[in-house]
Structure formats: C-alpha cells, structure tokens
Coordinates of C-alpha atoms in Angstrom, one line a residue:
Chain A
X1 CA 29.9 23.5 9.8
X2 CA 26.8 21.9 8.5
X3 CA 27.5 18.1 7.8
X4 CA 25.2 15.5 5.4
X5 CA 23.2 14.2 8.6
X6 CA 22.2 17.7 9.4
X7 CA 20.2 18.7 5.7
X8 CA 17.5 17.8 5.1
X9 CA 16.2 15.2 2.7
X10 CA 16.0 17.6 -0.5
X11 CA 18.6 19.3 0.1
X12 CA 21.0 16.1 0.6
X13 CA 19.3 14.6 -2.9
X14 CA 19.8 17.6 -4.6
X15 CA 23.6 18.3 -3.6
X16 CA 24.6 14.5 -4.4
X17 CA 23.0 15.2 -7.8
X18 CA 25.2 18.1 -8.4
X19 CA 28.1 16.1 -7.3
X20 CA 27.3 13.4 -9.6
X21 CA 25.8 15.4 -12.3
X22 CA 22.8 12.6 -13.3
X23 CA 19.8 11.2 -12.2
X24 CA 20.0 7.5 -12.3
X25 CA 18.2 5.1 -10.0
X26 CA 18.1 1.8 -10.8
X27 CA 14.4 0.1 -9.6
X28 CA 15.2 -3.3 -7.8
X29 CA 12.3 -5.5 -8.9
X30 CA 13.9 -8.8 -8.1
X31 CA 12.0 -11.7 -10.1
X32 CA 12.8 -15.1 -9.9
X33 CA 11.4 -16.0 -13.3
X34 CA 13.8 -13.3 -14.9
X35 CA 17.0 -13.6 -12.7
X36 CA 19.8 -15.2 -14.2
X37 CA 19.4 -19.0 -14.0
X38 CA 23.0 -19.6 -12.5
X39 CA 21.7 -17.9 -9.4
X40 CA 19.0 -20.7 -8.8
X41 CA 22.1 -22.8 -7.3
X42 CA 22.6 -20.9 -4.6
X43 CA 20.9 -20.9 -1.0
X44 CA 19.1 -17.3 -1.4
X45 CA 19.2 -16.2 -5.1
X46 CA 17.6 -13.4 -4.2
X47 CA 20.1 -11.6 -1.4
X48 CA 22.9 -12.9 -4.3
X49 CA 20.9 -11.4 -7.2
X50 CA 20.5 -7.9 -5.1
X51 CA 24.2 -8.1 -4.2
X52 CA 25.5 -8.6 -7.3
X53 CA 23.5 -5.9 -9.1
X54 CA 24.3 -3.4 -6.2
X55 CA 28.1 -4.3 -6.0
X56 CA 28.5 -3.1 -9.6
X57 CA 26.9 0.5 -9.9
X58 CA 26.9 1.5 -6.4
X59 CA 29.7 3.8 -6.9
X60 CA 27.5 4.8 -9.9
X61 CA 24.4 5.4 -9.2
X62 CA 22.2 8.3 -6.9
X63 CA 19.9 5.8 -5.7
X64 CA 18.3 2.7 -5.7
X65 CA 14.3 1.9 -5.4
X66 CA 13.1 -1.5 -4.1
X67 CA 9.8 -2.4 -5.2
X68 CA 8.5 -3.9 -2.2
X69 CA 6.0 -6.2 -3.9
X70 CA 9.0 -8.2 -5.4
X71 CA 10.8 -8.9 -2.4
X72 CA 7.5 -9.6 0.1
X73 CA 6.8 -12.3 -2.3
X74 CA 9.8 -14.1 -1.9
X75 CA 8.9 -14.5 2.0
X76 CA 12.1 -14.4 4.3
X77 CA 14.9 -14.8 1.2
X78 CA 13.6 -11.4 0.0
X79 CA 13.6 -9.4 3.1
X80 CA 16.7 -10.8 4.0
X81 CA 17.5 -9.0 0.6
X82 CA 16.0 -6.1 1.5
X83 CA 17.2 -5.6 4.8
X84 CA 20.9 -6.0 3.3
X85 CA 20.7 -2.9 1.0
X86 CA 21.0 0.1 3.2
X87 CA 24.1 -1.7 4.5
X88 CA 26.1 -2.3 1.2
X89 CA 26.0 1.2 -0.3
X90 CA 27.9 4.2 0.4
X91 CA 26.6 7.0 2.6
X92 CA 25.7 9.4 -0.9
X93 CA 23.3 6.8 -2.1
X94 CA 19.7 6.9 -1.2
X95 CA 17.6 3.7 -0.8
X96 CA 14.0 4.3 -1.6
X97 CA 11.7 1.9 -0.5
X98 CA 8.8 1.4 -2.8
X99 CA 5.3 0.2 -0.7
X100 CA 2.9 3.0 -1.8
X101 CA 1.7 2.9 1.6
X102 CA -1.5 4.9 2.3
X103 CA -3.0 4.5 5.4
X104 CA -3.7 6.2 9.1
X105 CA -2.6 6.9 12.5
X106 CA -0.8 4.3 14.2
X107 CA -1.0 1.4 10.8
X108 CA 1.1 4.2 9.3
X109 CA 3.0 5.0 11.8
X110 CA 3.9 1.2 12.3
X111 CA 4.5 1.2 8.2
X112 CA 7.4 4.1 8.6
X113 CA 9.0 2.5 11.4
X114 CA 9.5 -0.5 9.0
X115 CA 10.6 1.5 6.4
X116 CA 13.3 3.8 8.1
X117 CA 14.0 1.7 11.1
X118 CA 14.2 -1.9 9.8
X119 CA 15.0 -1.7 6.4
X120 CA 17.0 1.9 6.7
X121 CA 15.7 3.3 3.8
X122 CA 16.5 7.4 3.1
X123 CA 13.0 7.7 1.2
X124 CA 9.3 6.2 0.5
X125 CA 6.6 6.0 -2.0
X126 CA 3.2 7.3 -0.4
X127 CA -0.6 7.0 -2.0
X128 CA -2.3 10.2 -1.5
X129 CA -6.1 8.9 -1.2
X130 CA -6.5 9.2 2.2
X131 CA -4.9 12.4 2.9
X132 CA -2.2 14.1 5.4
X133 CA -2.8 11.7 7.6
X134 CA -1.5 8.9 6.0
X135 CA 1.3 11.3 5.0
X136 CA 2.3 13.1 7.9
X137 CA 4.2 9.9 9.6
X138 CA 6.6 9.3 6.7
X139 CA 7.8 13.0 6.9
X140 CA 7.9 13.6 10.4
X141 CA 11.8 13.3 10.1
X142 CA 13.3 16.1 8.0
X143 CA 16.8 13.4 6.9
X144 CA 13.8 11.2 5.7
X145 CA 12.1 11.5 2.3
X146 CA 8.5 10.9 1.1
X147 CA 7.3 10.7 -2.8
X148 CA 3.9 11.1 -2.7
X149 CA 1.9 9.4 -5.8
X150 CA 1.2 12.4 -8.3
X151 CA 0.7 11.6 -11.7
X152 CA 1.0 7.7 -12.6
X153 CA 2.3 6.3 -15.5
X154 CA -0.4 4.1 -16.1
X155 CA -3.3 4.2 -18.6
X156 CA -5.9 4.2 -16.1
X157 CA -4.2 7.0 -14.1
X158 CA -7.3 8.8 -16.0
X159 CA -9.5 7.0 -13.9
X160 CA -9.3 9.5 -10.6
X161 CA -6.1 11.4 -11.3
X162 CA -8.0 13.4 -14.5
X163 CA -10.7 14.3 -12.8
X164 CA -11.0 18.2 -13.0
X165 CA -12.0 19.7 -9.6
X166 CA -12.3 24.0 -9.3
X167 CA -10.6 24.0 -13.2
X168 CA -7.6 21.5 -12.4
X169 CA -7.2 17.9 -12.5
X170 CA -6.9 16.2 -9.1
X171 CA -3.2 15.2 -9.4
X172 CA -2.6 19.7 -9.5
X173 CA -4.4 19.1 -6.3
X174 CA -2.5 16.9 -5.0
X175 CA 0.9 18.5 -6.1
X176 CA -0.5 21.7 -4.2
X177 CA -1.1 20.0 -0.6
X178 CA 2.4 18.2 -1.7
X179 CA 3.6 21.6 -1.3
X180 CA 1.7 22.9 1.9
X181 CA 2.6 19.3 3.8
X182 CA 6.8 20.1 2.7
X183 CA 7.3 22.0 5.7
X184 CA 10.4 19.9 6.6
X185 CA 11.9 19.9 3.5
X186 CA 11.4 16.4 2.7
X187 CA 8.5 15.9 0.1
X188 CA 8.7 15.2 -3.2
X189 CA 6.6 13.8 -6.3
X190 CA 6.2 10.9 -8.5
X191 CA 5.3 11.7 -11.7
X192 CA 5.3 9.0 -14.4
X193 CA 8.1 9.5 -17.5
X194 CA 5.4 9.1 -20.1
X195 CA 3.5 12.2 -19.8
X196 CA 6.2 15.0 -20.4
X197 CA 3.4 18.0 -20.8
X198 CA 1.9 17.2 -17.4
X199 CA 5.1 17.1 -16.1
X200 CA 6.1 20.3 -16.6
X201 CA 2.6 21.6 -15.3
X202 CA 3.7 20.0 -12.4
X203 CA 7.3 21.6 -12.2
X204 CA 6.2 25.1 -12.7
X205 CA 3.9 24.4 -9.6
X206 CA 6.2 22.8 -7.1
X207 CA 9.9 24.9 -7.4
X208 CA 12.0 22.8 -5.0
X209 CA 10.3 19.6 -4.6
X210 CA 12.2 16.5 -6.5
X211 CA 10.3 14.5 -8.7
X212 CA 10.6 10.2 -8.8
X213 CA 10.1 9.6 -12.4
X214 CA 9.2 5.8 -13.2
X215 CA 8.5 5.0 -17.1
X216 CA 11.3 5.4 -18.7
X217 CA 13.0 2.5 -20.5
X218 CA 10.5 -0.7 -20.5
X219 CA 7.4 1.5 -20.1
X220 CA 8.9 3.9 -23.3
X221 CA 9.3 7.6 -21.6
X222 CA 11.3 10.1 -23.6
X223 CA 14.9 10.4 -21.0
X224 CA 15.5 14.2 -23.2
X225 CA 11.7 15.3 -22.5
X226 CA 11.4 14.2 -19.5
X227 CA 14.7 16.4 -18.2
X228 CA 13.9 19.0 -20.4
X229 CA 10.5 19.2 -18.6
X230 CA 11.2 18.0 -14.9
X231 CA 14.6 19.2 -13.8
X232 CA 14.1 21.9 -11.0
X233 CA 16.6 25.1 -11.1
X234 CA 20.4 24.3 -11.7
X235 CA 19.4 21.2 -13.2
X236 CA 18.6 19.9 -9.7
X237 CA 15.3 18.4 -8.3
X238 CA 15.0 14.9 -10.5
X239 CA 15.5 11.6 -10.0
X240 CA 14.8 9.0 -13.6
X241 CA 13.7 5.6 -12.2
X242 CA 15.2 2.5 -14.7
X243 CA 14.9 -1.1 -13.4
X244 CA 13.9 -3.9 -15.9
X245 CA 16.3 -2.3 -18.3
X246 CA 19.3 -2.7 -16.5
X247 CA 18.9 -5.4 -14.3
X248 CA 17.8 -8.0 -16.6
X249 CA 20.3 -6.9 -19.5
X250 CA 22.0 -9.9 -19.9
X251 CA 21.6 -13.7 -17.8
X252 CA 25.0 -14.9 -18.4
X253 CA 27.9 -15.5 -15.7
X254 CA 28.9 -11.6 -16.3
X255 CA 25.3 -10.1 -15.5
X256 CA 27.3 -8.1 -13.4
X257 CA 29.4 -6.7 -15.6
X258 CA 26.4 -5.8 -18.6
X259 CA 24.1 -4.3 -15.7
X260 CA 27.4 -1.7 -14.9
X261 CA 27.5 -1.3 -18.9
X262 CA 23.8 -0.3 -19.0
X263 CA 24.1 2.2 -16.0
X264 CA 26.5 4.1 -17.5
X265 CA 24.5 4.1 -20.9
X266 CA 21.9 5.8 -19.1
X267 CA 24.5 8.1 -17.0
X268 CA 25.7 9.6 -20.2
X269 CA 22.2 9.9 -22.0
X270 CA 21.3 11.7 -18.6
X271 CA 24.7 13.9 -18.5
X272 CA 24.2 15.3 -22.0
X273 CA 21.9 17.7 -20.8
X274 CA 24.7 19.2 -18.5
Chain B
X1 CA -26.4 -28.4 -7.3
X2 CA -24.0 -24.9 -6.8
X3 CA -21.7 -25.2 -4.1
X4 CA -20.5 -22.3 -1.8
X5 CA -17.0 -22.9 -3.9
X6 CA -18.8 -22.4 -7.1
X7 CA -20.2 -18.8 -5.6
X8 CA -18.4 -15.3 -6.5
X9 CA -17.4 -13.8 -3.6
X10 CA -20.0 -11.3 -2.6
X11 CA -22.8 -13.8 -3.0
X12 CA -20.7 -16.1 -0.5
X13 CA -20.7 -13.3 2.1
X14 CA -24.3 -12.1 2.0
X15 CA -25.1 -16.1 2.4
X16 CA -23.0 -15.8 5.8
X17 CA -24.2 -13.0 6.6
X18 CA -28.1 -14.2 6.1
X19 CA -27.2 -17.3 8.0
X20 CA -25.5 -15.7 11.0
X21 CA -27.6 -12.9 11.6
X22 CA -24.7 -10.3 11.6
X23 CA -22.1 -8.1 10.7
X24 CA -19.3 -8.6 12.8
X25 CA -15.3 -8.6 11.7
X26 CA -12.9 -8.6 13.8
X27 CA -10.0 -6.2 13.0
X28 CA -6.6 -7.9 14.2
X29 CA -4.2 -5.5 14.6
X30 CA -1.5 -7.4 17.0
X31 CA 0.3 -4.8 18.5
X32 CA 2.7 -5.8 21.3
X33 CA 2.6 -2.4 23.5
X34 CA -1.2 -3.7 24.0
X35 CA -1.6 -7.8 24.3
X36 CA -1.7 -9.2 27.6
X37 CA 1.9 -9.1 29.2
X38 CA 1.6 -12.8 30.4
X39 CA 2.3 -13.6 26.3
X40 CA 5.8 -12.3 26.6
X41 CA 6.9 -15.3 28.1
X42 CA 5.9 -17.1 24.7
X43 CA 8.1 -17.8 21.9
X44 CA 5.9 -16.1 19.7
X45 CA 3.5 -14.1 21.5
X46 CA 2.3 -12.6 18.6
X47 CA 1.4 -16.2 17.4
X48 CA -0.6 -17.0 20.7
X49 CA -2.3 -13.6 20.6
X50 CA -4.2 -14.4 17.2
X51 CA -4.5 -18.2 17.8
X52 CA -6.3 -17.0 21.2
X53 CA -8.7 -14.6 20.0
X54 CA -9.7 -16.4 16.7
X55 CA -10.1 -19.1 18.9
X56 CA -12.3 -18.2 21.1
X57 CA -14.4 -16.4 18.2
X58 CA -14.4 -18.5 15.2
X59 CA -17.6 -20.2 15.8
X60 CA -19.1 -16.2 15.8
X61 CA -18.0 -13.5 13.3
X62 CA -18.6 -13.6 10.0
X63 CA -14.8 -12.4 8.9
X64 CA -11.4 -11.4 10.2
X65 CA -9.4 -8.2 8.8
X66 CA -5.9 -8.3 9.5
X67 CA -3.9 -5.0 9.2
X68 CA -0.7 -5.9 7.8
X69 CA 0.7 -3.3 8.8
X70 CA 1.5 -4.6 11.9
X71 CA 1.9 -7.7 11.5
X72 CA 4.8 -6.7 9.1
X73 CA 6.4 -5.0 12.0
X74 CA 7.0 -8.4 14.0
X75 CA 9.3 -9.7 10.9
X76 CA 9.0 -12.9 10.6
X77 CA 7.1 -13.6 13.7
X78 CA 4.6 -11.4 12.2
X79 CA 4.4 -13.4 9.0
X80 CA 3.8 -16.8 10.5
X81 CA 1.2 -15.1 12.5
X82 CA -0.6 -14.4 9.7
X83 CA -0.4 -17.4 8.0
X84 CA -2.0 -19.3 10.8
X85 CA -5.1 -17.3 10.0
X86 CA -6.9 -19.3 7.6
X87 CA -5.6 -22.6 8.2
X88 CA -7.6 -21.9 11.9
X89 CA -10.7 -21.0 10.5
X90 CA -13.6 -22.5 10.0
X91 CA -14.6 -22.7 5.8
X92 CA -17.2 -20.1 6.0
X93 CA -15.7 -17.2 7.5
X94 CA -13.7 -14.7 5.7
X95 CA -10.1 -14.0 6.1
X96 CA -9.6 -10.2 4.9
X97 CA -6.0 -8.9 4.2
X98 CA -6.3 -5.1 5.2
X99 CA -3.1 -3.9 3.4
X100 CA -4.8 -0.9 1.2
X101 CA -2.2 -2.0 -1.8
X102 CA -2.4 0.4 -5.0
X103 CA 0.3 -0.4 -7.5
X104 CA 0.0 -1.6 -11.2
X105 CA 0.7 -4.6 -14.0
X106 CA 3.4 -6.9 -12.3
X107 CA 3.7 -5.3 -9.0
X108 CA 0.0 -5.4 -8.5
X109 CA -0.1 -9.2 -9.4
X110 CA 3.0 -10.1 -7.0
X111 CA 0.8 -8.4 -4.4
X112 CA -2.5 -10.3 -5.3
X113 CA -0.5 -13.9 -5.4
X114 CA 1.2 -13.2 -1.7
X115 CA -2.5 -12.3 -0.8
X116 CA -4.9 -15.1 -1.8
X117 CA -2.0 -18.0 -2.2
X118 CA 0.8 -17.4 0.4
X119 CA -1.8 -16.0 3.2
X120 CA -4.9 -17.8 1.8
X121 CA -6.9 -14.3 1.9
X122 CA -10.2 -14.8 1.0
X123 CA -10.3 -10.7 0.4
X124 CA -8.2 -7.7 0.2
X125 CA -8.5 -4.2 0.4
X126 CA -7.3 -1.9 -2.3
X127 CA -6.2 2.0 -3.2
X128 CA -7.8 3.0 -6.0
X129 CA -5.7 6.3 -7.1
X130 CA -4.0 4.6 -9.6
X131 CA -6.9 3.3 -11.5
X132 CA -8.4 0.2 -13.2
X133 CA -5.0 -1.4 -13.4
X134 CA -4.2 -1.2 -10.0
X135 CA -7.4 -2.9 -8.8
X136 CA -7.9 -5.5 -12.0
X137 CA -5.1 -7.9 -10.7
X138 CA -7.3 -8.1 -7.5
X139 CA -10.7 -9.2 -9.0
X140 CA -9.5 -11.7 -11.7
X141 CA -10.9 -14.7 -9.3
X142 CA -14.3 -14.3 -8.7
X143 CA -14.2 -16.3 -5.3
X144 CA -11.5 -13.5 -4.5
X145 CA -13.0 -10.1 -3.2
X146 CA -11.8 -6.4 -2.8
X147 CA -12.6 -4.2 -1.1
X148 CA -12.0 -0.4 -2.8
X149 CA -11.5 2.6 -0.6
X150 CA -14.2 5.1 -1.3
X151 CA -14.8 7.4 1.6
X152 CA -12.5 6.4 4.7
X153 CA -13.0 7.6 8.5
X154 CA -10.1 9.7 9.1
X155 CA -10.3 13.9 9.3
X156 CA -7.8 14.7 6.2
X157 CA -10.2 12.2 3.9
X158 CA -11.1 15.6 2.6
X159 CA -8.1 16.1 1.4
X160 CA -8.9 14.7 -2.2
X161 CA -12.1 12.4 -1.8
X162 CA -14.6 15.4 -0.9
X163 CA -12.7 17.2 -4.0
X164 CA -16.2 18.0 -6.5
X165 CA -15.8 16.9 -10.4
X166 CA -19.1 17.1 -12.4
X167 CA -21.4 18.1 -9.2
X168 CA -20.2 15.2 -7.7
X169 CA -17.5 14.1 -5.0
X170 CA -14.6 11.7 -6.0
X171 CA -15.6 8.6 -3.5
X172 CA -19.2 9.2 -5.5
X173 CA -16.9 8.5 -8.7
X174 CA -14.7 6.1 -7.0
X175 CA -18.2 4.0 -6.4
X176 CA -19.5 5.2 -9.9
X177 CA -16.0 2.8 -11.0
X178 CA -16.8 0.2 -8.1
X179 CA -19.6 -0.8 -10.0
X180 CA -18.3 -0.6 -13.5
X181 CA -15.5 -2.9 -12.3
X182 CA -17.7 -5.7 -10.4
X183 CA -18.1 -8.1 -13.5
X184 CA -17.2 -11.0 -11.2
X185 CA -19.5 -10.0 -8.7
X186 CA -16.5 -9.9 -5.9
X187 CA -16.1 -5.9 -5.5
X188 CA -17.0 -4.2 -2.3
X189 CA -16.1 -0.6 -0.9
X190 CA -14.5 0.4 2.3
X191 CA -16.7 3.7 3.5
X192 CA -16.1 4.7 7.1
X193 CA -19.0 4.6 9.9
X194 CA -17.7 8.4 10.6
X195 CA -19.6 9.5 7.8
X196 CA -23.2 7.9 7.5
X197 CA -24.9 10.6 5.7
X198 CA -22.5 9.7 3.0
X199 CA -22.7 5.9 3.1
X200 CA -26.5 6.5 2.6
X201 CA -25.2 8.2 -0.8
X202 CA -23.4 5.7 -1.6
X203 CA -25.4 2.6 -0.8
X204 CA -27.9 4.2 -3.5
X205 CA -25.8 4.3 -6.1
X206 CA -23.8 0.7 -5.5
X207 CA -27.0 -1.9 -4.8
X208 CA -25.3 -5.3 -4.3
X209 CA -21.9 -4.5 -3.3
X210 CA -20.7 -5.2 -0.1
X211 CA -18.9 -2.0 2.3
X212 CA -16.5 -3.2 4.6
X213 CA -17.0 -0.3 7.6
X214 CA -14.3 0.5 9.9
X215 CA -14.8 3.1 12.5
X216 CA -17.0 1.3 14.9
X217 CA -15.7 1.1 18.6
X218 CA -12.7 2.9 19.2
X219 CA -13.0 5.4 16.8
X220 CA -17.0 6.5 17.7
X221 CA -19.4 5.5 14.9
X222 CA -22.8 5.1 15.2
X223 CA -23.4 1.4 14.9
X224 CA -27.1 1.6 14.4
X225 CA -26.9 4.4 11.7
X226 CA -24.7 2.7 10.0
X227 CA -26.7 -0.2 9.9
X228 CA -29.8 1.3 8.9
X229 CA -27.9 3.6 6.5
X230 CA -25.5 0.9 5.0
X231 CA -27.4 -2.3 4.6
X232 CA -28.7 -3.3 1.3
X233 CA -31.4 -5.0 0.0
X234 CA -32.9 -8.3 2.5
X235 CA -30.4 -6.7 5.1
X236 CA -27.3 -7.9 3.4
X237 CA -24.4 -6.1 2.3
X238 CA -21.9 -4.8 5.1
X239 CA -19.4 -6.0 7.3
X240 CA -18.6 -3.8 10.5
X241 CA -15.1 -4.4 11.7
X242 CA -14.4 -3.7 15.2
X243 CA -10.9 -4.2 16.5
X244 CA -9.1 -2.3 19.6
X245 CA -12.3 -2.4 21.2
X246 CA -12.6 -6.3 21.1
X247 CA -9.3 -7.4 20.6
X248 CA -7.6 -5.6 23.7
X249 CA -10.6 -5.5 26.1
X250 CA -9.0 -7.6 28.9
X251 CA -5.3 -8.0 29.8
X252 CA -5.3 -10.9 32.1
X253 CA -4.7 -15.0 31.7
X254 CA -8.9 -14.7 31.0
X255 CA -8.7 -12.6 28.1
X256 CA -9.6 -14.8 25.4
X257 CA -12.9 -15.3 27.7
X258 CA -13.6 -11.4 27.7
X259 CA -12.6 -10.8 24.0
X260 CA -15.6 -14.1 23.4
X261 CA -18.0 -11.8 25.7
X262 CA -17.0 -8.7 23.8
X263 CA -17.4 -9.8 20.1
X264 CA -21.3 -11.1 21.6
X265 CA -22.2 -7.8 23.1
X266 CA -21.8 -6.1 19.4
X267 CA -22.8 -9.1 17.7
X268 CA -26.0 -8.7 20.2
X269 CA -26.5 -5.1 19.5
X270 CA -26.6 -5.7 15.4
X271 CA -29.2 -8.5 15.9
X272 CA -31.3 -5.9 17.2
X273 CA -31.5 -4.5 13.5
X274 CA -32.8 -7.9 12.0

C-alpha cells in the first residue's frame, strides 16, 4: 500500500485538496506594527502571535505560507517562530516557506537545507532568473515542493515578465522549463490572483502542475475568476494564498476567534465552486 | 566642503577604488566543511573565521560580499557573525549583503531595513524578475547601493536571460532598466566574469554604473579580460569578488597570514591594469 510519505509533492497537495474540498492558505506575514497590541506583553509576541493564529485554523486550512522577510526581521523571536510551525500542524497541512530564493550551486543548496531541514517546510518559493541551477536543489526530493515565480502580481511584473521572446511573453517561457524541470513531480507555479486571463494561459500550458496564487483579498483578485481560470482537472491543482485578511481581522483579546471566522469565509467562497 | 557621507553610493566607490588602486572584494562564504579545523574548538568558530580574515585584510580590499546564504545556515551563530562585519571595518570599505532578494511593497522594505540597519550593509544585491517594485525599496537611500543581476556566471543563465525580445537579450533590457532606475546614483549590476564578451555589451550601454563581478578564482574567469572589458571611464567602475580562492587558501593556525598573502597576489595582478 502506498502511504503519504511515499507521493510525491503534487500528488500529496492535490489529494489533501480533494479531501478538504478548498484551497485556503493563510500567508503568515507576522508584523509587529499590526499584531494585536495585547501580545506586546509577552516575552516573544511573535512565536505567541504565530501560535495563536495557527491553533485556530489548523484543522482548517491546506497550508500555511510564511513570508520569510517578516520573520528574519524580527531576529531570533521570529525564527524561533518559524522554526515552531512545522511542529504545531497536523501531517495533511503543508508549510510553505516563502524566501524567493534564486541562486547557484552550493548558496542554494545551503538555502534548501535551511528550508526543509531546519525549518521543515513541505514547499518553497523559487526566482527563476538564474535558471535550473538555482532550481534544481529545491526539487531534488520528490516529498518536497518548489513554486517557481511565474507571473507576479505586481505592476511592474511588466517590466521583464512581458517581454515577448519567439511570440510569447517570458513568464510562457518560464511556465515551459517549469514543466521540463517537473521530472519528480514536485514543481509548481506562482501566478498572481490579479491577472485571471494570463492565468488560464498558463493552466492550459502546464496540466498537472499546482499553482500558488497570491493577490487575492488585500491586493483585490477576483476568488470566482481566479478558480474558474486556475483549477487543474477535478478541480485539483490550486492553492489561493490570503494573509493580511485574515490574520489582522480583528486586534482584540478574541483575535483568535475572528481569524477562524474569516478562514471559513473564505472556505465557503472557495467550496461554492464544488 | 562635501563629505564622503554626503556622496551617493557609487561615487563613494569609484573614490575607493581611485584611491586604492584596485578591485578586490572579498566573497565570505563561511562554510564549516572548509575553515581551518583548529576553529572547532571555538565557541563560535564561525565568528573567529570572519573576524580573522577581515582582520588580516581590512587595511586592503575595497569591499566585502557576504553570501547569506550561509551564514543563515549557522542560525544564530551565523547571524552574529554577520553583524560583526561592519562594526570591524574600517569607514571606507564596503560591506555588501549578497542575498539576491526579489520580493515587492512590504516584504521588499522588511528585507532592505534588516539589510542596511540590522547588518549595517552598505550594499545589497537584488533579483530583478519581479520588476521596479522589487528593486525601488533598495535604492530609496542614495548612500545605499544595489547591485541588479543582469547576466550571472552559471551554465543555465540561458535559461531566460539569453531569451531575445526586440533584437535584444533580456540582461541587455535588465541594464536598459538599470539605468532608468539609477536616479540616486547608487545602482550597479552583477554580470559574471564567465562572460566577458557580454560585459563589454553591457559596459557600453550602462557608463557610470558600477558591476560587481563574481566568477574570478574558483570558478575560471579571466581577470584581465574582465578588467579591460569591464572597467569604465578613468578605470573606475567594477569590483571583482574573489572568495573560495582567498578565503580557504590555507588550513593551518597561519591562515589568516596566507589568506593576507592571497588577497595581495590578486590585488597585485589588477594593479598591473592601472
């Protein structure tokens, strides 16, 4: 019998989405300035704040994305936070850790060992630019998962990502190698909320391959379009990214409670289309 | 009278570099597997590693670029490593923070802050996939530089940057943005010494910004090629980091002695240029 540590990456994303029957991840993009003040009485607000937001939806939720940035500049409070993560959620929930790492050989290599071995994380964000190389590291292990940067959400995603190349846009480039490099079953795409057309360019291109889609809530991406446009067959293959919108809901004493409220707002948006 | 604070970054560094005569950063990429064994018997020997071989070159190179990469993988160890950095370093050279970030609006500026005011980075280096916004929260300071990948030394940098749009490459539209974006005067370019034919290209088209060359050493560029192909006008404009080949040169108590010998051979061989 084949167990969950035996699949692969997309296969183990896509079968706890069936399960579930929703794509919610909640982004982790713990900031001090919009925490709930209460916290600020305790030793590490951060690791309390993390805790508290995790405790409530973890039986929820198919994943949660930590934004590196946030918790590297809380110095040893936030990877204290981060390292605590892996360890409070049940087996069928991913952690993605969020670096958009993009470099070579062994800097790369020392970057995934971080990742996967320190901070346990399922899954990564990776920057193209540079190539396979600074790819090939992150999905050398098939229960591991890499995102590779597609299509940003971004205004100035226009900047590089539009530029047409041989009659396609460089981020149809990338999508294609994103399919030669998924050899182990294990890449996937980002592809930002708010641009739903390009999104489903993207789809028709890369049957199989899950997408991490950012931009929806705060940054104003249509939830309906975006499913409508990214799921994969059997409604598989999608995962919608929401932080800022549920984690700083509310900054009473029952945060908690408000954060769990606004997941499952977004759970049933997400399961109408079932 | 103008002050060197009161200079923009790049002027500060070709003033350096016109003083000292050279091009010489030293990449430090601490990595345990490859420092002198006698360190192990130090609390930190991560800590003793840097302090040692900025020590015995401070009073040459021009900059320092460390990878953070690895010193990220030594936790916290890691991190007080690299805030030693600056504090040990004499006001005119340049402490580079080589951690190839690309991310946008808040995330980018978290990033930036942890750079120049936690680590007291005098420059970074930067992804530029995402765009404007990704780089923007980099070059606000004008005493702050960055350095923006353009064409970088590894094999699969064809991937996407020899990609043609409009008869031209992407790193020639990469540098076509460098310039656009350099309204402090603190933007530079990261274009690998693999690849001098190209750095000539680019040189043309971006008089006045700095390139920050890796490749040197280790990974077999042509020093002099690069120099004569690189430099801009009054022989300003480039920084040549060498690391693995200075850095790990000797293994005994007397390394600090040989890493000093080291970083004057190659700063020997680019004062033959002037």
């Amino acid at each position: 019998m084949t167990g969950a540590n035996d699949m692969n990456f997309n296969e183990k994303l896509n079968s706890v989405i069936l399960k579930k029957k929703h794509y919610l991840c909640i982004g982790l993009d713990p900031d001090p300035g919009k925490m709930p003040v209460h916290l600020n009485r305790e030793a590490n607000p951060f690791l309390i704040f993390i805790k508290e937001v995790v405790n409530a939806t973890k039986d929820l939720v198919i994943a949660y994305k930590a934004n590196e940035a946030f918790f590297q500049s809380a110095g040893s409070d936030g990877y204290s936070a981060l390292e605590c993560i892996k360890t409070n959620i049940p087996e069928d929930v991913f952690f993605i850790l969020d670096g958009k790492k993009g470099d070579i050989g062994n800097t790369a290599s020392k970057y995934a060992g971080a990742a996967y071995d320190q901070y346990k994380a399922d899954a990564v964000t990776v920057n193209p630019y540079m190539g396979y190389d600074a790819v090939k590291p992150f999905i050398s292990r098939p229960e591991k998962g890499a995102f590779i940067l597609t299509l940003t959400s971004n205004p100035s995603a226009a900047d590089f990502q539009y530029l047409r190349s041989s009659n396609q846009p460089v981020y149809m480039h990338v999508a294609n190698k994103v399919n030669e490099w998924n050899q182990n079953n294990n890449c996937g795409l980002v592809v930002g909320a708010t641009k739903p057309d390009e999104l489903a360019e993207i789809r028709k291109l890369t049957p199989g391959l899950p997408f991490l889609v950012p931009g929806v809530g705060a940054q104003g991406g249509d939830l309906n379009r975006v499913l409508i446009n990214g799921c994969d067959i059997n409604k598989t293959g999608i995962l919608i990214n929401v932080g800022r919108d549920i984690i700083y809901c509310d900054n009473s004493f029952k945060f908690a409670n408000k954060v769990r409220e606004r997941a499952l707002f977004y759970i049933s948006e997400m399961q109408k289309n079932w």
